[in-house]
Tab-separated table of C-alpha atoms and ligand atoms in Angstrom:
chain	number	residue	atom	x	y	z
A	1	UNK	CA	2.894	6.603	13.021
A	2	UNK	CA	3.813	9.781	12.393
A	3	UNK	CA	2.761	13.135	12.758
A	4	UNK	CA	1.084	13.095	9.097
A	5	UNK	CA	-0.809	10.724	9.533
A	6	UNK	CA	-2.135	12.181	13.244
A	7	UNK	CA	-2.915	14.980	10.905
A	8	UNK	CA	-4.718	12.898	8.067
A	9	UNK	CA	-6.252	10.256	10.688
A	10	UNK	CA	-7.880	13.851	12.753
A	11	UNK	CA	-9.069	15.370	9.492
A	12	UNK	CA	-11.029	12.076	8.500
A	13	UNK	CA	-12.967	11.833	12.176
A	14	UNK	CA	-11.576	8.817	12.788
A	15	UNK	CA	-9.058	9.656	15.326
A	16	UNK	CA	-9.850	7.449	18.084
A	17	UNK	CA	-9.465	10.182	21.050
A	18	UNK	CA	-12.179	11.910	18.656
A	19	UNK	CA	-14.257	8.839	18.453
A	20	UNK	CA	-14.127	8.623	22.179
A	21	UNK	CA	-14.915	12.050	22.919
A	22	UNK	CA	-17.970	11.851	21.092
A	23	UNK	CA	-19.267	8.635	22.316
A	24	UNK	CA	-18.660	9.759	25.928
A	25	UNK	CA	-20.695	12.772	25.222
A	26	UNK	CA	-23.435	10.978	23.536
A	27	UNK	CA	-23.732	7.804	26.299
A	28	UNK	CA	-22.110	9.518	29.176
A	29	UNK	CA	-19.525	6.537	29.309
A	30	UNK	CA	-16.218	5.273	27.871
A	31	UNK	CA	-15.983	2.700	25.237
A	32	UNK	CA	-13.969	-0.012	25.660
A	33	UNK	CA	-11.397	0.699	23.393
A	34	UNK	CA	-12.330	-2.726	21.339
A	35	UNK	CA	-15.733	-0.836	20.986
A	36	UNK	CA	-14.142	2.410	20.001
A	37	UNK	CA	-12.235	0.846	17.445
A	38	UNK	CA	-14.966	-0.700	15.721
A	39	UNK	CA	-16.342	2.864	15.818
A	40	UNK	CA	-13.454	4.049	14.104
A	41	UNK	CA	-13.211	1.015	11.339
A	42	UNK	CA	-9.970	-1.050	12.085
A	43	UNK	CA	-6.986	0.964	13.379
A	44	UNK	CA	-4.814	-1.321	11.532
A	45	UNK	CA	-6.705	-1.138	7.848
A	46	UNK	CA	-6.660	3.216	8.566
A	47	UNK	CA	-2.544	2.572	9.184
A	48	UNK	CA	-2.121	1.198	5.734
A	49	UNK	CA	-4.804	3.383	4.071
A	50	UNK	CA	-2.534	5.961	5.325
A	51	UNK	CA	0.611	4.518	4.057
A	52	UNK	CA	-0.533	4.291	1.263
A	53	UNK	CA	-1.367	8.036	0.320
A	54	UNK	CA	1.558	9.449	2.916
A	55	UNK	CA	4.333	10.913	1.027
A	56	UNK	CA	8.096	9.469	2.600
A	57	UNK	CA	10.194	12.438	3.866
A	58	UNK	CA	13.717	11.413	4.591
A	59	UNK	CA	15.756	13.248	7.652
A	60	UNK	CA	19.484	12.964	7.238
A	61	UNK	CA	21.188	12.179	10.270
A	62	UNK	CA	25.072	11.958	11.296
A	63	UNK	CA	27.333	10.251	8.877
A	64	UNK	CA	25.625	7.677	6.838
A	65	UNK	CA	22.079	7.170	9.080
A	66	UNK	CA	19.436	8.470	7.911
A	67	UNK	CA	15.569	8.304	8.474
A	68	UNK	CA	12.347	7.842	6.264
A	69	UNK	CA	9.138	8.963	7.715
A	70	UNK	CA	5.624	8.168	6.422
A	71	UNK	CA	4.934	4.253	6.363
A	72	UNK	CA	4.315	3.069	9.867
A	73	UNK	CA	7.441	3.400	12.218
A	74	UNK	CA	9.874	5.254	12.037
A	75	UNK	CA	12.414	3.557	8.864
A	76	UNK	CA	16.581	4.355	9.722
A	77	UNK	CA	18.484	3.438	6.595
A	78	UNK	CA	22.521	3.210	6.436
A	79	UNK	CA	24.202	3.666	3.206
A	80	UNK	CA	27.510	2.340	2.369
A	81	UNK	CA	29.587	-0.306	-0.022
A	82	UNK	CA	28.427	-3.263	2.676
A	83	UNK	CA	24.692	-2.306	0.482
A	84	UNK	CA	21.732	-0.538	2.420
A	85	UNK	CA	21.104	-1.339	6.222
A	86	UNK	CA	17.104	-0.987	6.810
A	87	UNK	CA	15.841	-1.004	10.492
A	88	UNK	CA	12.007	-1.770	10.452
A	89	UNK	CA	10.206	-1.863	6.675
A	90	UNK	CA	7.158	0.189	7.527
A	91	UNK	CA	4.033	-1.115	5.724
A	92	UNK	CA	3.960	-2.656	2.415
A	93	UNK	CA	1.918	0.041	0.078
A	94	UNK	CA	4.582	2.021	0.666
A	95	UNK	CA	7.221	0.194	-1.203
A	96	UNK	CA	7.391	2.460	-4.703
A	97	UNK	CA	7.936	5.598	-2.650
A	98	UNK	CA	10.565	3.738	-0.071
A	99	UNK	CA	12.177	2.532	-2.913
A	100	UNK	CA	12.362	5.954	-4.747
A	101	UNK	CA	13.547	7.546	-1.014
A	102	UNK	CA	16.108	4.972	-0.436
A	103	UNK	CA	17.567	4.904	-4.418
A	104	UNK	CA	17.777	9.104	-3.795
A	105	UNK	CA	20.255	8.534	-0.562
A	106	UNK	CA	22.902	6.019	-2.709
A	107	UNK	CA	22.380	3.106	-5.557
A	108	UNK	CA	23.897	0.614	-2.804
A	109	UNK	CA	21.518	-2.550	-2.978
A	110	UNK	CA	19.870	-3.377	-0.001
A	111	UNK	CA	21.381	-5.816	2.034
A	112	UNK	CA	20.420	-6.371	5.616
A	113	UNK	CA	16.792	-5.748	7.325
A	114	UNK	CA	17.089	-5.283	11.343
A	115	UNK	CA	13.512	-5.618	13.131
A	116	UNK	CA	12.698	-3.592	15.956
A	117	UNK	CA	9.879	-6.131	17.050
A	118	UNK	CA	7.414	-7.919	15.187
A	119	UNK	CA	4.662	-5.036	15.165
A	120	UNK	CA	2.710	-5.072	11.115
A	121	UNK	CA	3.583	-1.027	11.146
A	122	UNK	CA	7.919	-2.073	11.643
A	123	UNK	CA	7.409	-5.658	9.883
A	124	UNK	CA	4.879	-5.573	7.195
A	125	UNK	CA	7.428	-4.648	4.415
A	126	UNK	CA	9.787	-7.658	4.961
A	127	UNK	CA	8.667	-9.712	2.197
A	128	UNK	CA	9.350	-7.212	-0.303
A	129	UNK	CA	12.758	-6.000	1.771
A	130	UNK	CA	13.825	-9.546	1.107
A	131	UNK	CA	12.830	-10.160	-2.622
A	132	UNK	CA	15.205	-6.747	-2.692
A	133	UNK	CA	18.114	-9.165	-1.299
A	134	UNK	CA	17.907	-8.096	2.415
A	135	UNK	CA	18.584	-10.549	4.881
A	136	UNK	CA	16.410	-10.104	8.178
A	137	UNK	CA	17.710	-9.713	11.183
A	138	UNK	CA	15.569	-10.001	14.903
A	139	UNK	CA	15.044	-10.953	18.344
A	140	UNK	CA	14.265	-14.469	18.344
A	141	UNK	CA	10.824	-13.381	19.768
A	142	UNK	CA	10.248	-11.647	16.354
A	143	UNK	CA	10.436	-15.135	14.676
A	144	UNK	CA	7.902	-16.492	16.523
A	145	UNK	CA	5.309	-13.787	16.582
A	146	UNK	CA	5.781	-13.654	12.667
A	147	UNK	CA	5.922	-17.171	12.271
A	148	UNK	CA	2.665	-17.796	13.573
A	149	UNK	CA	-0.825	-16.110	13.828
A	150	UNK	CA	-1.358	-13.225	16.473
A	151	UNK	CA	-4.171	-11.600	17.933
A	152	UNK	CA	-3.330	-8.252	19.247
A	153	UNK	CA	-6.215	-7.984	22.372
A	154	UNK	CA	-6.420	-3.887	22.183
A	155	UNK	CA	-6.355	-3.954	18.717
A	156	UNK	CA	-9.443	-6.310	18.444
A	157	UNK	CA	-7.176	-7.611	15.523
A	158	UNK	CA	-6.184	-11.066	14.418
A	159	UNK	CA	-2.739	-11.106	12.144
A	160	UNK	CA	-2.285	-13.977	9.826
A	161	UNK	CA	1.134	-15.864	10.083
A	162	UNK	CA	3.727	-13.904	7.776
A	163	UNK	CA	5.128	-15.531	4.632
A	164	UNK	CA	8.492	-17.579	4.899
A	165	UNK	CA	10.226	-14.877	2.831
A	166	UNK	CA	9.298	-12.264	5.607
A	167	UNK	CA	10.554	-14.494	8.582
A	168	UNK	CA	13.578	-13.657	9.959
A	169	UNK	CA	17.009	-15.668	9.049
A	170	UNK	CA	19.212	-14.093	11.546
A	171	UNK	CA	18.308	-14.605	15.013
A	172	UNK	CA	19.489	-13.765	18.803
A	173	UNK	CA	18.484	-14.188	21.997
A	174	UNK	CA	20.447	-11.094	23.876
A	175	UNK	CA	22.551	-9.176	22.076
A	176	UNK	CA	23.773	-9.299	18.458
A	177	UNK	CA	27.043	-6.818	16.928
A	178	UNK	CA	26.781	-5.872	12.876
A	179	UNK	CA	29.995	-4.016	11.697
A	180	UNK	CA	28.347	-3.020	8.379
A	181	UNK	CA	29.690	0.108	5.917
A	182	UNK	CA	32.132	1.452	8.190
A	183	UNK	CA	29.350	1.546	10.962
A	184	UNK	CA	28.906	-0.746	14.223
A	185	UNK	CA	25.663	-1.622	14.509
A	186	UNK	CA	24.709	-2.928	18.750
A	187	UNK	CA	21.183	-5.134	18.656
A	188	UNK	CA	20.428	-5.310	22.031
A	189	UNK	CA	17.133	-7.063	23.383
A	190	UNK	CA	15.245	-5.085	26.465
A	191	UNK	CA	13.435	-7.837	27.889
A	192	UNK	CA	9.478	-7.526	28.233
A	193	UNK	CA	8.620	-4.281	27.144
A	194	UNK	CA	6.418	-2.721	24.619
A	195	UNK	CA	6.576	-6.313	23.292
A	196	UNK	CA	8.426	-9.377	24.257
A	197	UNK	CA	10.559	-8.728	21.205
A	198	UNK	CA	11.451	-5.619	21.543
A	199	UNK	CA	15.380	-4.623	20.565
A	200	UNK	CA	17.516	-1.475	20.662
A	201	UNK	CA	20.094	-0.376	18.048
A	202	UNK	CA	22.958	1.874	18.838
A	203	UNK	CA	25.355	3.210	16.439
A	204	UNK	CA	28.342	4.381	18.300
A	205	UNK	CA	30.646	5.978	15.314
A	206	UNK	CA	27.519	8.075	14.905
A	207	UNK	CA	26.288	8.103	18.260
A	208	UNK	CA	22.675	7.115	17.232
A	209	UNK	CA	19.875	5.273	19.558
A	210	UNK	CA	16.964	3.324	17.436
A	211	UNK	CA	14.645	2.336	20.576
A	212	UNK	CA	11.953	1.222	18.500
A	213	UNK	CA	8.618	1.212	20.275
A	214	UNK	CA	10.193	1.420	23.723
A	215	UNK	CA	9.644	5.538	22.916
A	216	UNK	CA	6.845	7.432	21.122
A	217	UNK	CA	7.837	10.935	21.326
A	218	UNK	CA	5.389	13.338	22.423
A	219	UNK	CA	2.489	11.056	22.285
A	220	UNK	CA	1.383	8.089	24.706
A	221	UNK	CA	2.675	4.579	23.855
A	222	UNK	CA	0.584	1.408	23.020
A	223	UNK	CA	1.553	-1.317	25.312
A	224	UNK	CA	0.754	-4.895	23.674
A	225	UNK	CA	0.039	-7.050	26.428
A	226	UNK	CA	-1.134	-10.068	24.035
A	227	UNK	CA	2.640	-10.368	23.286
A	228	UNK	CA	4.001	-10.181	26.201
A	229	UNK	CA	4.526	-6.412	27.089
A	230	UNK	CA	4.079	-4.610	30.380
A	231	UNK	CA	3.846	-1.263	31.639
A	232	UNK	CA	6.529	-1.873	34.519
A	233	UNK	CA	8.693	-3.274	31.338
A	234	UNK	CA	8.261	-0.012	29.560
A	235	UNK	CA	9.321	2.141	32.286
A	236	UNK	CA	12.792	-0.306	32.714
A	237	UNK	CA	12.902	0.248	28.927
A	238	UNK	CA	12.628	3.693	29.230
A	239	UNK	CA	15.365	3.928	32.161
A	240	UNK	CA	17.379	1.993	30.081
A	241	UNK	CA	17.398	4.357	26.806
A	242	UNK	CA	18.295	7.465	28.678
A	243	UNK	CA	21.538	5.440	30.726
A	244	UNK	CA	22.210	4.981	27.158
A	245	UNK	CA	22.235	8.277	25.749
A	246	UNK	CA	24.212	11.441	26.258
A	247	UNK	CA	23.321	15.154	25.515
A	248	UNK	CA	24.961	14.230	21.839
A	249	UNK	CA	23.237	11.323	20.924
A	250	UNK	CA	20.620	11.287	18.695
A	251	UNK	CA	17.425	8.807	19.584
A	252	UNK	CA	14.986	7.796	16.903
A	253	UNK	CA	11.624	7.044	18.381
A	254	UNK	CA	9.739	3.990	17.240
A	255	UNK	CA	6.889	6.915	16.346
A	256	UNK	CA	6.350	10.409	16.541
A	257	UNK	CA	8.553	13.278	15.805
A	258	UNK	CA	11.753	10.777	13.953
A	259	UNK	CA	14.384	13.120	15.443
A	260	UNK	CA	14.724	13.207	19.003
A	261	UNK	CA	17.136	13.567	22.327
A	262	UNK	CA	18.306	12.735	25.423
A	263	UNK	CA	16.044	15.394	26.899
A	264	UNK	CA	12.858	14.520	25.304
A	265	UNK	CA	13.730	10.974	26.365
A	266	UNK	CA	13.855	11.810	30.185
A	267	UNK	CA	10.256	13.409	29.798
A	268	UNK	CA	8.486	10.540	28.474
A	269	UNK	CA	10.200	8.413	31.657
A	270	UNK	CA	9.338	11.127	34.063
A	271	UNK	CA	5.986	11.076	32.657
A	272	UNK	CA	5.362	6.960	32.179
A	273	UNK	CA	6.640	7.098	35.984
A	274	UNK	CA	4.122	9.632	37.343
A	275	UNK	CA	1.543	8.622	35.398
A	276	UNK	CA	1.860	4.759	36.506
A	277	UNK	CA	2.226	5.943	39.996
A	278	UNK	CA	-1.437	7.559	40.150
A	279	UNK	CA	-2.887	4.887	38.247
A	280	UNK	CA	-1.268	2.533	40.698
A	281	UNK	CA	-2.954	4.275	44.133
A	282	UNK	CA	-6.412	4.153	41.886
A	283	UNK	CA	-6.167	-0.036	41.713
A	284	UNK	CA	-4.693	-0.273	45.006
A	285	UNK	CA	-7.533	1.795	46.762
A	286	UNK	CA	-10.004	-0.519	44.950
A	287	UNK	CA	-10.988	0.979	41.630
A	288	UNK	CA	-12.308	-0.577	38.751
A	289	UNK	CA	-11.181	0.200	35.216
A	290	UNK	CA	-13.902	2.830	34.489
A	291	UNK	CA	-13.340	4.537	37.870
A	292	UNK	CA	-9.965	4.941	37.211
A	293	UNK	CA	-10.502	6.500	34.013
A	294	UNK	CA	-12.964	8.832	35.386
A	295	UNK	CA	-10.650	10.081	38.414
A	296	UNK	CA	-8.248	11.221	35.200
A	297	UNK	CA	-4.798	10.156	36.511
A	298	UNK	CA	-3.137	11.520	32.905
A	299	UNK	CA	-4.568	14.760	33.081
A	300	UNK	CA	-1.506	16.702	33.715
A	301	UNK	CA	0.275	15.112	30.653
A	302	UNK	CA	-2.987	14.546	28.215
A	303	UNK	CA	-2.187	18.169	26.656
A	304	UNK	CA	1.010	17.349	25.594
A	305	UNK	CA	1.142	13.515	25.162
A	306	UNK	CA	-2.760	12.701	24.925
A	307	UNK	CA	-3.133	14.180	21.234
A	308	UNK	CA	-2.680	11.263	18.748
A	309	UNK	CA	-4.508	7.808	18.494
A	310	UNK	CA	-3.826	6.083	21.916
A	311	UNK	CA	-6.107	8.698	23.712
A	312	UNK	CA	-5.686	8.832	27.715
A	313	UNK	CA	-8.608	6.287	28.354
A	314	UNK	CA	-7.013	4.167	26.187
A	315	UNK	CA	-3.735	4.725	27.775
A	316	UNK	CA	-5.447	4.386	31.049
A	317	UNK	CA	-6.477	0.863	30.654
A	318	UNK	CA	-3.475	0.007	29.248
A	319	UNK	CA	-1.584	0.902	32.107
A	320	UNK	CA	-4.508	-0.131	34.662
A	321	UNK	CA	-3.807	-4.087	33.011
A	322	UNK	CA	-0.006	-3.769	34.432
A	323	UNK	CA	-0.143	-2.717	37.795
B	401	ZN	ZN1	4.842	-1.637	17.995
């Protein structure tokens, strides 16, 4: 998500770090964060209520990348006589205004969708992607998650299976090379991470890094543990995007802030790092969940990083499930 909608989902009362707040002050505990969510209504309905209101703002990039902000993850989009590269298609209600963003950039068709992983917020537009003419391109991890129902555990939310014209056509196990309108495009998969689906996307000519959800810049991460990520896998994800970038490239986060570097990069690893560290010590000297979450192990990063909807109990307990 982006920082809009941290903005709209705040001015509502439904951000969940304000949900929490307020039901710690009023019971003197935590919710679980199934509990908080219910508070809050769905997370994933207030996503696509917020699509579908959030205006798309498009960054131009190096050469013929470019970014749209506004529905769900962060969109890149490459222009060029090969017809319109998409990686992720945000969430559906925002079609008419991706559309009208994309047609502004060049009147190249659209051609080829790349998934990041099979997350609703990077996957939900794929039907419509494809009734454009884009062929859809992912981990073969992505397929099955989208081929079949989920349940996301921390979301307390059950997906349906997607339809066949959203399922990816193009599949890969490890790594996967494009050479699309001028530009080579390097799908590479990262092993367990935020998912088990979870690929990078490096464009060399441009020197660009799509990480997906591997990075959330400025703002904790979600970890999905029903679908097989880990916070251990995060942290070799993590590791992994900075080896890969240099003080030129330019890394797109899966969310927050859409334009980002090799130095905000190494502080969200420093900070994953220290902050699994401390949690770590907390389990290994014997404490539950709640205890941990009450001895504050984020505190030194919950100014900067503990402001959007994974709050630092939240992030807590997602951590506290991988160590
Ligand atoms: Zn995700």
């Amino acid at each position: 998500m982006s920082t809009l909608h941290q903005h709209t989902l705040s001015r509502r009362g439904f951000c969940l770090c304000c949900v929490a707040a307020a039901t710690f002050a009023a019971t003197g505990g935590w919710l679980t964060p199934s509990q908080a969510y219910a508070e809050a209504r769905n997370i994933v309905d207030l996503i696509r209520d917020d699509a579908a209101k959030a205006p798309i703002k498009v960054h131009r990039l190096r050469g013929n990348v470019n970014i749209l902000e506004g529905s769900g993850g962060n969109i890149a989009v490459l222009t060029g006589a090969d017809g319109k590269v998409f990686i992720d298609a945000g969430i559906t209600v925002s079609r008419p205004r991706i559309l009208e963003a994309a047609n502004d950039l060049s009147r190249d068709p659209i051609r080829h969708l790349i998934n990041t992983h099979w997350h609703f917020d990077h996957a939900d537009g794929n039907e419509w992607l494809n009734a454009e003419g884009a062929a859809i391109i992912a981990h073969e991890n992505t397929h099955k998650h989208l081929l079949a129902a989920q349940r996301v555990e921390d979301w307390d939310f059950n997906f349906p299976s997607s339809p066949l014209a959203a399922i990816p056509t193009e599949i890969f196990p490890s790594e996967k090379t494009l050479i699309l309108n001028g530009s080579t495009l390097v799908l590479k998969y990262y092993g367990p991470a935020h998912t088990d689906s979870d690929i990078s996307i490096t464009i060399p000519e441009a020197d660009i890094l799509h990480t997906g959800d591997t990075y959330w810049n400025g703002i904790y991460p979600f970890i999905d543990y029903s679908t097989g990520g880990n916070i251990k896998g995060m942290i070799k994800a993590a590791e992994a995007n900075v080896a890969a970038a240099t003080d030129r490239t330019i890394v797109i986060p899966g969310h927050g802030s859409p334009v980002s570097n090799r130095a905000e990069l190494s502080a969200y690893r420093d900070m994953l790092l220290a902050i699994h560290n401390n949690i770590s010590k907390l389990k290994q000297q014997g404490r539950s969940p709640d205890e941990t979450i009450a001895a504050r192990p984020t505190a030194a990063y919950d100014a900067k990083w503990g402001q959007f909807v994974i709050s630092p109990a939240f992030f807590t307990r997602l951590v506290y499930q991988g160590v």
